[in-house]
Short mmCIF file of C-alpha atoms and ligand atoms in Angstrom, two decimals:
data_model
loop_
_atom_site.label_atom_id
_atom_site.label_comp_id
_atom_site.label_asym_id
_atom_site.label_seq_id
_atom_site.Cartn_x
_atom_site.Cartn_y
_atom_site.Cartn_z
CA UNK O 1 9.73 103.46 -56.34
CA UNK O 2 7.34 106.35 -55.75
CA UNK O 3 6.53 108.76 -58.58
CA UNK O 4 8.65 111.93 -58.20
CA UNK O 5 7.04 115.37 -58.69
CA UNK O 6 6.70 116.02 -62.41
CA UNK O 7 5.52 118.30 -65.18
CA UNK O 8 4.03 116.25 -68.00
CA UNK O 9 3.62 118.15 -71.26
CA UNK O 10 1.18 116.58 -73.71
CA UNK O 11 1.45 117.64 -77.36
CA UNK O 12 -1.72 116.78 -79.25
CA UNK O 13 -3.75 117.12 -76.04
CA UNK O 14 -6.98 117.63 -77.96
CA UNK O 15 -6.43 114.51 -80.06
CA UNK O 16 -8.23 111.22 -79.97
CA UNK O 17 -5.61 109.31 -78.00
CA UNK O 18 -5.17 111.96 -75.33
CA UNK O 19 -8.89 112.22 -74.72
CA UNK O 20 -9.63 108.53 -74.93
CA UNK O 21 -6.65 107.17 -73.03
CA UNK O 22 -4.11 109.60 -71.59
CA UNK O 23 -6.32 111.88 -69.49
CA UNK O 24 -8.45 109.04 -68.10
CA UNK O 25 -5.28 107.10 -67.20
CA UNK O 26 -3.79 110.10 -65.43
CA UNK O 27 -7.05 110.84 -63.62
CA UNK O 28 -7.16 107.27 -62.43
CA UNK O 29 -3.62 107.51 -61.07
CA UNK O 30 -4.51 110.81 -59.44
CA UNK O 31 -7.51 109.25 -57.79
CA UNK O 32 -5.31 106.49 -56.39
CA UNK O 33 -3.08 109.15 -54.85
CA UNK O 34 -0.04 108.13 -56.90
CA UNK O 35 0.64 111.58 -58.38
CA UNK O 36 2.60 113.88 -56.05
CA UNK O 37 0.79 116.98 -54.88
CA UNK O 38 2.76 119.57 -56.83
CA UNK O 39 2.77 117.70 -60.17
CA UNK O 40 1.24 119.29 -63.24
CA UNK O 41 -0.09 118.28 -66.63
CA UNK O 42 0.47 120.83 -69.37
CA UNK O 43 -1.94 120.36 -72.24
CA UNK O 44 -0.64 121.80 -75.50
CA UNK O 45 -3.32 122.91 -77.97
CA UNK O 46 -3.14 124.90 -81.17
CA UNK O 47 -6.42 126.75 -81.18
CA UNK O 48 -7.64 129.50 -78.88
CA UNK O 49 -11.05 127.86 -78.42
CA UNK O 50 -9.44 124.67 -77.09
CA UNK O 51 -7.94 126.53 -74.16
CA UNK O 52 -11.45 126.83 -72.74
CA UNK O 53 -13.02 123.89 -74.50
CA UNK O 54 -10.60 121.08 -73.76
CA UNK O 55 -10.96 120.99 -69.96
CA UNK O 56 -14.70 120.63 -70.46
CA UNK O 57 -14.20 117.81 -72.94
CA UNK O 58 -11.83 116.12 -70.50
CA UNK O 59 -14.36 116.42 -67.71
CA UNK O 60 -16.97 114.74 -69.92
CA UNK O 61 -14.58 111.93 -70.79
CA UNK O 62 -13.67 111.30 -67.16
CA UNK O 63 -17.34 111.11 -66.36
CA UNK O 64 -17.85 108.53 -69.12
CA UNK O 65 -14.94 106.56 -67.69
CA UNK O 66 -16.68 106.42 -64.33
CA UNK O 67 -14.29 108.72 -62.46
CA UNK O 68 -16.39 110.01 -59.53
CA UNK O 69 -17.53 113.63 -59.84
CA UNK O 70 -15.63 114.75 -56.74
CA UNK O 71 -12.42 113.46 -58.33
CA UNK O 72 -12.77 115.38 -61.57
CA UNK O 73 -12.23 118.86 -60.15
CA UNK O 74 -9.00 118.00 -58.28
CA UNK O 75 -7.68 116.43 -61.47
CA UNK O 76 -8.55 119.44 -63.62
CA UNK O 77 -6.72 121.65 -61.13
CA UNK O 78 -3.48 119.98 -62.18
CA UNK O 79 -4.10 121.02 -65.75
CA UNK O 80 -2.34 124.01 -67.35
CA UNK O 81 -3.44 124.88 -70.87
CA UNK O 82 -0.71 126.04 -73.25
CA UNK O 83 -1.38 127.43 -76.72
CA UNK O 84 1.37 126.72 -79.19
CA UNK O 85 1.95 125.85 -82.84
CA UNK O 86 4.30 122.86 -82.93
CA UNK O 87 5.86 124.10 -86.19
CA UNK O 88 6.51 127.69 -85.02
CA UNK O 89 9.56 128.00 -82.77
CA UNK O 90 8.56 131.45 -81.47
CA UNK O 91 5.36 130.04 -79.94
CA UNK O 92 7.36 127.75 -77.58
CA UNK O 93 7.93 130.79 -75.38
CA UNK O 94 4.49 130.17 -73.90
CA UNK O 95 5.53 126.66 -72.90
CA UNK O 96 8.83 127.82 -71.47
CA UNK O 97 7.02 130.37 -69.39
CA UNK O 98 4.43 127.87 -68.15
CA UNK O 99 7.16 125.43 -67.14
CA UNK O 100 9.13 128.11 -65.31
CA UNK O 101 12.35 126.99 -63.73
CA UNK O 102 11.03 124.14 -61.62
CA UNK O 103 13.21 121.15 -60.79
CA UNK O 104 10.41 118.71 -61.43
CA UNK O 105 10.95 115.86 -63.87
CA UNK O 106 9.88 117.10 -67.30
CA UNK O 107 8.30 114.68 -69.72
CA UNK O 108 7.13 115.58 -73.20
CA UNK O 109 4.51 113.26 -74.61
CA UNK O 110 4.32 113.58 -78.39
CA UNK O 111 0.82 112.32 -79.01
CA UNK O 112 0.92 113.69 -82.56
CA UNK O 113 1.42 112.32 -86.06
CA UNK O 114 5.04 111.20 -86.48
CA UNK O 115 5.86 113.94 -89.00
CA UNK O 116 5.73 116.39 -86.09
CA UNK O 117 8.22 114.47 -83.93
CA UNK O 118 11.32 116.00 -85.50
CA UNK O 119 10.14 119.65 -85.55
CA UNK O 120 8.86 119.40 -81.97
CA UNK O 121 12.15 117.99 -80.72
CA UNK O 122 14.13 120.63 -82.58
CA UNK O 123 11.92 123.41 -81.30
CA UNK O 124 12.09 122.17 -77.71
CA UNK O 125 15.87 122.24 -77.95
CA UNK O 126 15.90 125.69 -79.57
CA UNK O 127 13.61 127.10 -76.91
CA UNK O 128 15.99 125.75 -74.28
CA UNK O 129 13.22 123.95 -72.45
CA UNK O 130 14.98 120.64 -71.84
CA UNK O 131 16.55 119.97 -68.45
CA UNK O 132 19.14 117.27 -67.67
CA UNK O 133 16.39 114.88 -66.55
CA UNK O 134 13.85 115.70 -69.27
CA UNK O 135 12.43 112.81 -71.24
CA UNK O 136 10.40 112.45 -74.38
CA UNK O 137 7.63 109.94 -75.03
CA UNK O 138 6.95 108.97 -78.63
CA UNK O 139 3.60 107.50 -79.55
CA UNK O 140 3.40 104.94 -82.33
CA UNK O 141 3.57 104.80 -85.32
CA UNK O 142 7.24 105.68 -85.23
CA UNK O 143 7.54 106.74 -88.84
CA UNK O 144 6.17 104.80 -91.78
CA UNK O 145 9.22 102.78 -92.78
CA UNK O 146 12.78 102.12 -91.72
CA UNK O 147 14.14 105.32 -93.27
CA UNK O 148 11.63 107.64 -91.58
CA UNK O 149 11.97 105.80 -88.25
CA UNK O 150 15.73 106.24 -88.41
CA UNK O 151 15.38 109.92 -89.21
CA UNK O 152 13.13 110.36 -86.17
CA UNK O 153 15.41 108.37 -83.90
CA UNK O 154 18.43 110.36 -85.10
CA UNK O 155 16.69 113.68 -84.57
CA UNK O 156 15.58 112.70 -81.07
CA UNK O 157 19.08 111.40 -80.28
CA UNK O 158 20.48 114.83 -81.07
CA UNK O 159 18.52 116.37 -78.20
CA UNK O 160 18.16 113.48 -75.71
CA UNK O 161 20.02 110.25 -74.98
CA UNK O 162 18.36 106.87 -75.58
CA UNK O 163 18.04 106.44 -71.81
CA UNK O 164 15.53 109.31 -71.73
CA UNK O 165 13.61 108.38 -74.88
CA UNK O 166 10.43 106.37 -74.29
CA UNK O 167 8.82 104.73 -77.33
CA UNK O 168 5.36 103.57 -76.39
CA UNK O 169 3.68 100.43 -77.55
CA UNK O 170 0.67 100.32 -75.29
CA UNK O 171 0.36 96.54 -75.71
CA UNK O 172 3.40 96.24 -73.46
CA UNK O 173 1.42 97.97 -70.71
CA UNK O 174 -1.41 95.44 -70.84
CA UNK O 175 -1.56 93.23 -67.77
CA UNK O 176 -1.79 90.04 -69.77
CA UNK O 177 1.24 90.94 -71.83
CA UNK O 178 3.31 91.57 -68.73
CA UNK O 179 1.96 88.34 -67.36
CA UNK O 180 3.38 86.51 -70.36
CA UNK O 181 6.85 87.01 -68.88
CA UNK O 182 5.66 85.87 -65.47
CA UNK O 183 3.94 82.84 -66.91
CA UNK O 184 7.08 81.84 -68.76
CA UNK O 185 9.75 82.72 -66.25
CA UNK O 186 8.08 82.17 -62.89
CA UNK O 187 6.77 78.68 -63.69
CA UNK O 188 8.96 75.68 -64.36
CA UNK O 189 6.16 73.89 -66.08
CA UNK O 190 6.01 76.00 -69.24
CA UNK O 191 9.56 77.10 -69.80
CA UNK O 192 10.81 73.52 -70.08
CA UNK O 193 8.50 72.86 -72.97
CA UNK O 194 8.71 76.31 -74.58
CA UNK O 195 10.49 75.31 -77.79
CA UNK O 196 10.22 73.31 -80.99
CA UNK O 197 10.69 70.16 -78.92
CA UNK O 198 7.19 70.37 -77.49
CA UNK O 199 5.41 73.15 -79.36
CA UNK O 200 3.82 72.44 -82.72
CA UNK O 201 2.83 75.99 -83.65
CA UNK O 202 1.68 79.33 -82.28
CA UNK O 203 -1.17 81.64 -83.28
CA UNK O 204 -1.38 85.29 -82.39
CA UNK O 205 -4.72 86.93 -83.09
CA UNK O 206 -5.67 90.56 -82.51
CA UNK O 207 -9.19 91.01 -83.87
CA UNK O 208 -11.23 94.18 -83.52
CA UNK O 209 -14.84 94.91 -84.40
CA UNK O 210 -14.32 98.64 -84.90
CA UNK O 211 -13.82 100.05 -88.39
CA UNK O 212 -12.21 103.28 -89.48
CA UNK O 213 -13.58 105.33 -86.58
CA UNK O 214 -12.57 109.00 -86.94
CA UNK O 215 -9.12 108.22 -88.24
CA UNK O 216 -9.58 107.94 -91.99
CA UNK O 217 -6.77 110.36 -92.81
CA UNK O 218 -4.18 108.50 -90.82
CA UNK O 219 -5.36 104.94 -91.27
CA UNK O 220 -5.81 104.95 -95.03
CA UNK O 221 -2.25 106.17 -95.50
CA UNK O 222 -0.84 103.66 -93.02
CA UNK O 223 -2.79 100.47 -93.46
CA UNK O 224 -3.09 97.66 -90.97
CA UNK O 225 0.45 96.41 -91.36
CA UNK O 226 1.91 99.67 -90.13
CA UNK O 227 -0.87 100.35 -87.64
CA UNK O 228 -0.90 96.99 -85.85
CA UNK O 229 1.63 94.44 -87.10
CA UNK O 230 4.86 96.47 -87.06
CA UNK O 231 4.30 97.26 -83.40
CA UNK O 232 1.70 95.36 -81.35
CA UNK O 233 1.81 91.97 -83.09
CA UNK O 234 5.58 91.97 -83.36
CA UNK O 235 5.93 92.89 -79.70
CA UNK O 236 3.67 90.00 -78.71
CA UNK O 237 5.60 87.61 -80.91
CA UNK O 238 8.89 88.84 -79.49
CA UNK O 239 7.91 88.50 -75.84
CA UNK O 240 6.50 85.09 -76.57
CA UNK O 241 9.75 83.90 -78.12
CA UNK O 242 12.57 85.60 -76.16
CA UNK O 243 15.27 83.77 -74.28
CA UNK O 244 15.16 84.30 -70.50
CA UNK O 245 16.74 87.70 -69.70
CA UNK O 246 18.94 87.43 -66.60
CA UNK O 247 16.65 89.88 -64.84
CA UNK O 248 13.60 92.00 -65.42
CA UNK O 249 15.45 95.14 -66.33
CA UNK O 250 15.20 97.32 -69.42
CA UNK O 251 18.63 96.55 -70.91
CA UNK O 252 18.42 92.80 -70.36
CA UNK O 253 14.90 92.47 -71.73
CA UNK O 254 15.55 94.67 -74.75
CA UNK O 255 18.73 92.79 -75.69
CA UNK O 256 16.77 89.55 -75.84
CA UNK O 257 13.92 91.09 -77.79
CA UNK O 258 16.25 92.40 -80.47
CA UNK O 259 17.72 88.94 -80.95
CA UNK O 260 14.29 87.51 -81.73
CA UNK O 261 13.47 90.29 -84.18
CA UNK O 262 16.77 89.68 -85.95
CA UNK O 263 16.02 85.96 -86.20
CA UNK O 264 12.65 86.48 -87.89
CA UNK O 265 12.89 84.98 -91.36
CA UNK O 266 12.48 87.72 -94.01
CA UNK O 267 9.52 87.49 -96.37
CA UNK O 268 10.64 89.06 -99.60
CA UNK O 269 9.43 89.53 -103.17
CA UNK O 270 6.98 86.91 -104.51
CA UNK O 271 7.06 85.10 -101.14
CA UNK O 272 4.47 87.61 -99.93
CA UNK O 273 1.94 85.64 -101.96
CA UNK O 274 2.70 82.45 -100.04
CA UNK O 275 3.22 83.69 -96.54
CA UNK O 276 0.97 86.71 -96.16
CA UNK O 277 -2.70 87.51 -96.68
CA UNK O 278 -4.01 91.06 -97.11
CA UNK O 279 -7.65 91.85 -96.70
CA UNK O 280 -10.04 94.78 -96.78
CA UNK O 281 -13.51 94.62 -95.28
CA UNK O 282 -16.61 95.04 -97.35
CA UNK O 283 -20.13 95.65 -96.05
CA UNK O 284 -21.42 93.23 -93.45
CA UNK O 285 -22.87 92.88 -89.98
CA UNK O 286 -21.35 93.54 -86.59
CA UNK O 287 -23.42 92.55 -83.56
CA UNK O 288 -26.52 92.31 -85.71
CA UNK O 289 -26.04 95.81 -87.15
CA UNK O 290 -25.37 96.45 -90.81
CA UNK O 291 -22.11 98.27 -91.36
CA UNK O 292 -20.55 99.80 -94.47
CA UNK O 293 -17.53 98.50 -96.29
CA UNK O 294 -14.18 100.24 -95.91
CA UNK O 295 -14.27 102.10 -99.22
CA UNK O 296 -17.79 103.37 -98.49
CA UNK O 297 -16.76 104.56 -95.05
CA UNK O 298 -13.77 106.25 -96.61
CA UNK O 299 -15.72 107.77 -99.48
CA UNK O 300 -13.48 106.45 -102.23
CA UNK O 301 -11.84 103.26 -103.50
CA UNK O 302 -8.61 102.26 -101.80
CA UNK O 303 -6.10 99.42 -101.78
CA UNK O 304 -5.26 99.86 -98.12
CA UNK O 305 -5.41 96.65 -96.11
CA UNK O 306 -7.54 96.40 -92.98
CA UNK O 307 -6.56 92.78 -92.31
CA UNK O 308 -3.23 90.98 -92.32
CA UNK O 309 -2.31 87.34 -91.73
CA UNK O 310 1.29 86.14 -91.87
CA UNK O 311 3.03 82.82 -91.45
CA UNK O 312 6.31 83.64 -89.70
CA UNK O 313 9.30 81.61 -88.65
CA UNK O 314 11.95 82.46 -86.11
CA UNK O 315 15.21 81.03 -87.36
CA UNK O 316 17.02 80.18 -84.16
CA UNK O 317 17.87 77.12 -82.11
CA UNK O 318 14.74 77.25 -79.98
CA UNK O 319 12.13 77.91 -82.64
CA UNK O 320 13.36 76.32 -85.89
CA UNK O 321 10.45 74.60 -87.56
CA UNK O 322 7.67 76.14 -85.40
CA UNK O 323 5.39 78.34 -87.50
CA UNK O 324 3.95 81.41 -85.81
CA UNK O 325 0.75 82.55 -87.48
CA UNK O 326 -0.28 86.16 -87.04
CA UNK O 327 -3.78 87.38 -87.78
CA UNK O 328 -5.19 90.83 -87.15
CA UNK O 329 -7.94 92.96 -88.61
CA UNK O 330 -10.65 95.57 -88.26
CA UNK O 331 -14.36 94.77 -88.44
CA UNK O 332 -13.92 91.15 -87.55
CA UNK O 333 -16.48 88.86 -85.95
CA UNK O 334 -15.48 89.54 -82.35
CA UNK O 335 -13.11 91.71 -80.36
CA UNK O 336 -10.69 89.05 -79.37
CA UNK O 337 -6.93 88.99 -78.78
CA UNK O 338 -5.04 85.93 -77.82
CA UNK O 339 -1.85 83.94 -78.09
CA UNK O 340 -2.73 80.28 -78.64
CA UNK O 341 0.04 77.73 -78.24
CA UNK O 342 -0.54 74.26 -79.62
CA UNK O 343 1.74 71.57 -78.20
CA UNK O 344 2.79 68.47 -80.08
CA UNK O 345 0.58 65.41 -79.85
CA UNK O 346 1.66 62.52 -77.63
CA UNK O 347 4.13 60.32 -79.54
CA UNK O 348 1.99 57.21 -79.24
CA UNK O 349 -1.55 56.65 -78.07
CA UNK O 350 -1.85 53.80 -75.58
CA UNK O 351 -5.59 54.06 -76.00
CA UNK O 352 -5.37 52.77 -79.52
CA UNK O 353 -8.11 53.68 -81.87
CA UNK O 354 -10.50 51.45 -79.98
CA UNK O 355 -12.83 54.15 -78.74
CA UNK O 356 -12.40 56.17 -81.89
CA UNK O 357 -11.56 59.29 -79.84
CA UNK O 358 -9.00 61.61 -81.29
CA UNK O 359 -6.37 62.74 -78.80
CA UNK O 360 -6.25 66.52 -79.22
CA UNK O 361 -2.96 68.21 -78.50
CA UNK O 362 -2.61 70.28 -75.34
CA UNK O 363 -3.26 73.94 -75.97
CA UNK O 364 -2.43 76.98 -73.92
CA UNK O 365 -4.50 80.09 -74.51
CA UNK O 366 -3.19 83.39 -73.26
CA UNK O 367 -6.18 85.66 -73.60
CA UNK O 368 -5.47 89.39 -73.74
CA UNK O 369 -9.03 90.60 -74.18
CA UNK O 370 -11.86 90.19 -73.41
CA UNK O 371 -12.08 87.76 -70.45
CA UNK O 372 -8.35 88.11 -69.93
CA UNK O 373 -6.73 85.09 -68.41
CA UNK O 374 -5.01 81.82 -69.13
CA UNK O 375 -6.59 78.54 -70.18
CA UNK O 376 -4.92 75.20 -70.59
CA UNK O 377 -6.58 72.49 -72.60
CA UNK O 378 -6.02 68.96 -71.30
CA UNK O 379 -7.39 65.63 -72.38
CA UNK O 380 -9.65 64.05 -69.74
CA UNK O 381 -11.52 60.81 -69.27
CA UNK O 382 -15.27 61.19 -69.28
CA UNK O 383 -16.55 59.54 -66.05
CA UNK O 384 -18.37 56.27 -66.64
CA UNK O 385 -17.77 52.58 -66.61
CA UNK O 386 -18.66 51.98 -70.23
CA UNK O 387 -16.24 52.38 -73.07
CA UNK O 388 -13.27 54.68 -72.39
CA UNK O 389 -14.11 58.13 -73.65
CA UNK O 390 -11.50 60.92 -73.82
CA UNK O 391 -12.34 64.58 -74.40
CA UNK O 392 -10.59 67.96 -74.18
CA UNK O 393 -11.41 70.14 -71.16
CA UNK O 394 -10.01 73.46 -69.91
CA UNK O 395 -8.19 74.58 -66.80
CA UNK O 396 -9.49 78.11 -66.66
CA UNK O 397 -7.85 80.98 -64.81
CA UNK O 398 -9.57 84.31 -65.34
CA UNK O 399 -8.31 87.58 -64.00
CA UNK O 400 -11.79 88.60 -62.95
CA UNK O 401 -12.23 85.64 -60.63
CA UNK O 402 -8.60 84.99 -59.64
CA UNK O 403 -7.96 88.55 -58.42
CA UNK O 404 -9.91 91.22 -56.57
CA UNK O 405 -7.73 93.97 -57.97
CA UNK O 406 -8.96 96.16 -60.79
CA UNK O 407 -7.10 95.62 -64.07
CA UNK O 408 -5.58 99.00 -64.91
CA UNK O 409 -5.51 100.37 -68.43
CA UNK O 410 -2.13 99.99 -70.17
CA UNK O 411 -1.48 103.74 -70.17
CA UNK O 412 -1.85 104.01 -66.39
CA UNK O 413 1.17 101.86 -65.92
CA UNK O 414 3.22 103.25 -68.80
CA UNK O 415 2.79 106.93 -67.95
CA UNK O 416 4.04 106.50 -64.41
CA UNK O 417 6.89 104.24 -65.59
CA UNK O 418 8.19 107.14 -67.68
CA UNK O 419 8.16 109.50 -64.72
CA UNK O 420 9.82 106.90 -62.53
CA UNK O 421 12.45 106.33 -65.22
CA UNK O 422 11.75 102.65 -65.92
CA UNK O 423 12.22 101.76 -69.61
CA UNK O 424 11.52 98.02 -69.37
CA UNK O 425 8.14 98.28 -71.10
CA UNK O 426 9.30 100.67 -73.82
CA UNK O 427 11.01 99.98 -77.10
CA UNK O 428 14.66 100.63 -77.80
CA UNK O 429 15.34 102.32 -81.14
CA UNK O 430 17.03 99.14 -82.39
CA UNK O 431 13.83 97.17 -81.79
CA UNK O 432 11.69 99.60 -83.71
CA UNK O 433 14.17 99.78 -86.57
CA UNK O 434 14.56 96.01 -86.68
CA UNK O 435 10.79 95.60 -86.82
CA UNK O 436 10.62 98.03 -89.76
CA UNK O 437 13.44 96.13 -91.48
CA UNK O 438 11.23 93.07 -91.43
CA UNK O 439 8.02 94.86 -92.38
CA UNK O 440 9.35 97.08 -95.20
CA UNK O 441 10.10 94.26 -97.67
CA UNK O 442 6.64 92.80 -97.11
CA UNK O 443 4.98 96.12 -97.91
CA UNK O 444 7.28 96.51 -100.93
CA UNK O 445 6.46 92.94 -102.01
CA UNK O 446 2.78 93.75 -101.83
CA UNK O 447 3.21 96.65 -104.23
CA UNK O 448 4.79 94.37 -106.81
CA UNK O 449 3.05 91.05 -106.26
CA UNK O 450 -0.10 91.64 -104.23
CA UNK O 451 -1.48 95.12 -104.89
CA UNK O 452 -5.15 94.34 -104.27
CA UNK O 453 -6.27 93.11 -100.86
CA UNK O 454 -8.83 90.30 -100.75
CA UNK O 455 -12.31 91.32 -99.77
CA UNK O 456 -13.91 89.98 -96.57
CA UNK O 457 -17.33 90.68 -95.15
CA UNK O 458 -17.40 92.88 -92.05
CA UNK O 459 -18.19 90.61 -89.13
CA UNK O 460 -16.30 87.61 -90.53
CA UNK O 461 -12.89 86.18 -89.63
CA UNK O 462 -11.18 87.76 -92.62
CA UNK O 463 -10.67 86.58 -96.20
CA UNK O 464 -10.90 82.85 -96.87
CA UNK O 465 -7.27 82.97 -97.98
CA UNK O 466 -6.31 83.50 -94.31
CA UNK O 467 -7.97 80.21 -93.49
CA UNK O 468 -6.12 78.65 -96.40
CA UNK O 469 -2.82 80.00 -95.07
CA UNK O 470 -3.02 77.81 -91.97
CA UNK O 471 -5.06 74.90 -93.37
CA UNK O 472 -2.45 74.35 -96.05
CA UNK O 473 -0.19 73.26 -93.16
CA UNK O 474 -2.84 70.89 -91.82
CA UNK O 475 -3.76 73.21 -88.95
CA UNK O 476 -6.65 75.53 -88.17
CA UNK O 477 -7.29 78.79 -86.36
CA UNK O 478 -8.31 78.40 -82.74
CA UNK O 479 -12.00 78.83 -82.05
CA UNK O 480 -12.50 81.94 -79.91
CA UNK O 481 -15.63 80.48 -78.41
CA UNK O 482 -13.70 77.58 -77.00
CA UNK O 483 -12.40 79.78 -74.22
C1 BG6 U 501 -3.83 101.26 -81.78
C2 BG6 U 501 -4.20 101.26 -83.24
O1 BG6 U 501 -2.44 101.29 -81.63
O2 BG6 U 501 -4.34 100.10 -81.16
C3 BG6 U 501 -5.71 101.17 -83.41
O3 BG6 U 501 -3.72 102.44 -83.84
C4 BG6 U 501 -6.27 100.01 -82.63
O4 BG6 U 501 -6.05 101.07 -84.77
C5 BG6 U 501 -5.76 100.00 -81.19
O5 BG6 U 501 -7.68 100.11 -82.64
C6 BG6 U 501 -6.15 98.72 -80.46
O6 BG6 U 501 -5.82 98.82 -79.11
P1 BG6 U 501 -6.60 97.97 -78.01
O7 BG6 U 501 -5.90 98.30 -76.73
O8 BG6 U 501 -8.02 98.43 -78.05
O9 BG6 U 501 -6.47 96.54 -78.40
#
């Protein structure tokens, strides 16, 4: 479906996310001719100087993103600057005036800290700005625990129905994540063996090399569990594990996702010591450069975790007995995100132990970034007429060589999905709340049983305890250099 004419209002337009992701994504869509002629982007800022300053900053960002110069001006022409204080109802008059009485689809993107979600929604309603097709887009994190997420969801529900509420998790907009559903449900080969019958275990890694960046205030209060696990990692796990929805449609997909989240075995109380690992980076080296430890970057000591590993189990018919290991952190050795599926070994080796070769299990690597693609590890005979030699080799399908098309950024897809009214790649409130229900007891357990994160050197793969977590089960983390 084509994108209908729209007015997109961005709260927090001068913030990091808007500048880094939202404006470049919109400019890219504009360049492709996807945005209807009369559509507008209304950038909400709080300070007078931003009214002049922000368009210049956006122009610089677009330039950095490689948007051609002759495309920047036409994009900026869509921009309307609006000065408003999110907490002051009387200032919403400016927004009401800028929106006028157009029939265009109105979307309100709340790219702000979550404590502003409720006041913004209330003030939008008070100012009588919402139309019958208006929708609101909520950026993560959606609250900081189940109670605050519920309060936000309730407040939003008072002004808009669930069908017009879009909760973003940008991982769902990534090509490789969408491809996970295609891989599973458009190929007979995998789905038949996608269960405890054939799968030994699963690893989900999201490793970053960046540290605190400019987000100390937010990140130190949240920690890595809330910043990455509650949303991105749990979404990956869920899509990996869902039952086949009867069609690719928001309701059907979301129903299946919720079932998986509900089946996740709780980790409560002292169990956090057995099944989770918290870490915080110390000084170290990234790409040959010395970098500071977390506390030094922050300027004071802190018990906030920058690394989390968890051994999860999904207690349902399909997955009973298959551990899913999650691992994610800042300042790790490489930027590398992947789902690695290890199949069970063959039941009996006809090759005996004669050659002394170990038969490795088949492994499927779904690589999100970098080098996105899919690799399948098979055992192969080394050519030669001497002794039989068997080694693992990879079937390697990379996006960059398999397709000519450019891989769009996640936000390009998600922003136009909102305007088109497609909720498939957004989270239902029940999903978000269910994810918090699983995460909250772990964070509470940490306070009681695991208050101090383990230290790891920046540029490593996290604390040694994370290696212990998987090795205790006789398994090991996949080697990112294998792929
Ligand atoms: C964000 C987190 O949601 O995702 C950041 O708040 C993190 O801390 C980012 O750096 C990672 O996203 P990506 O797309 O670079 O993997």
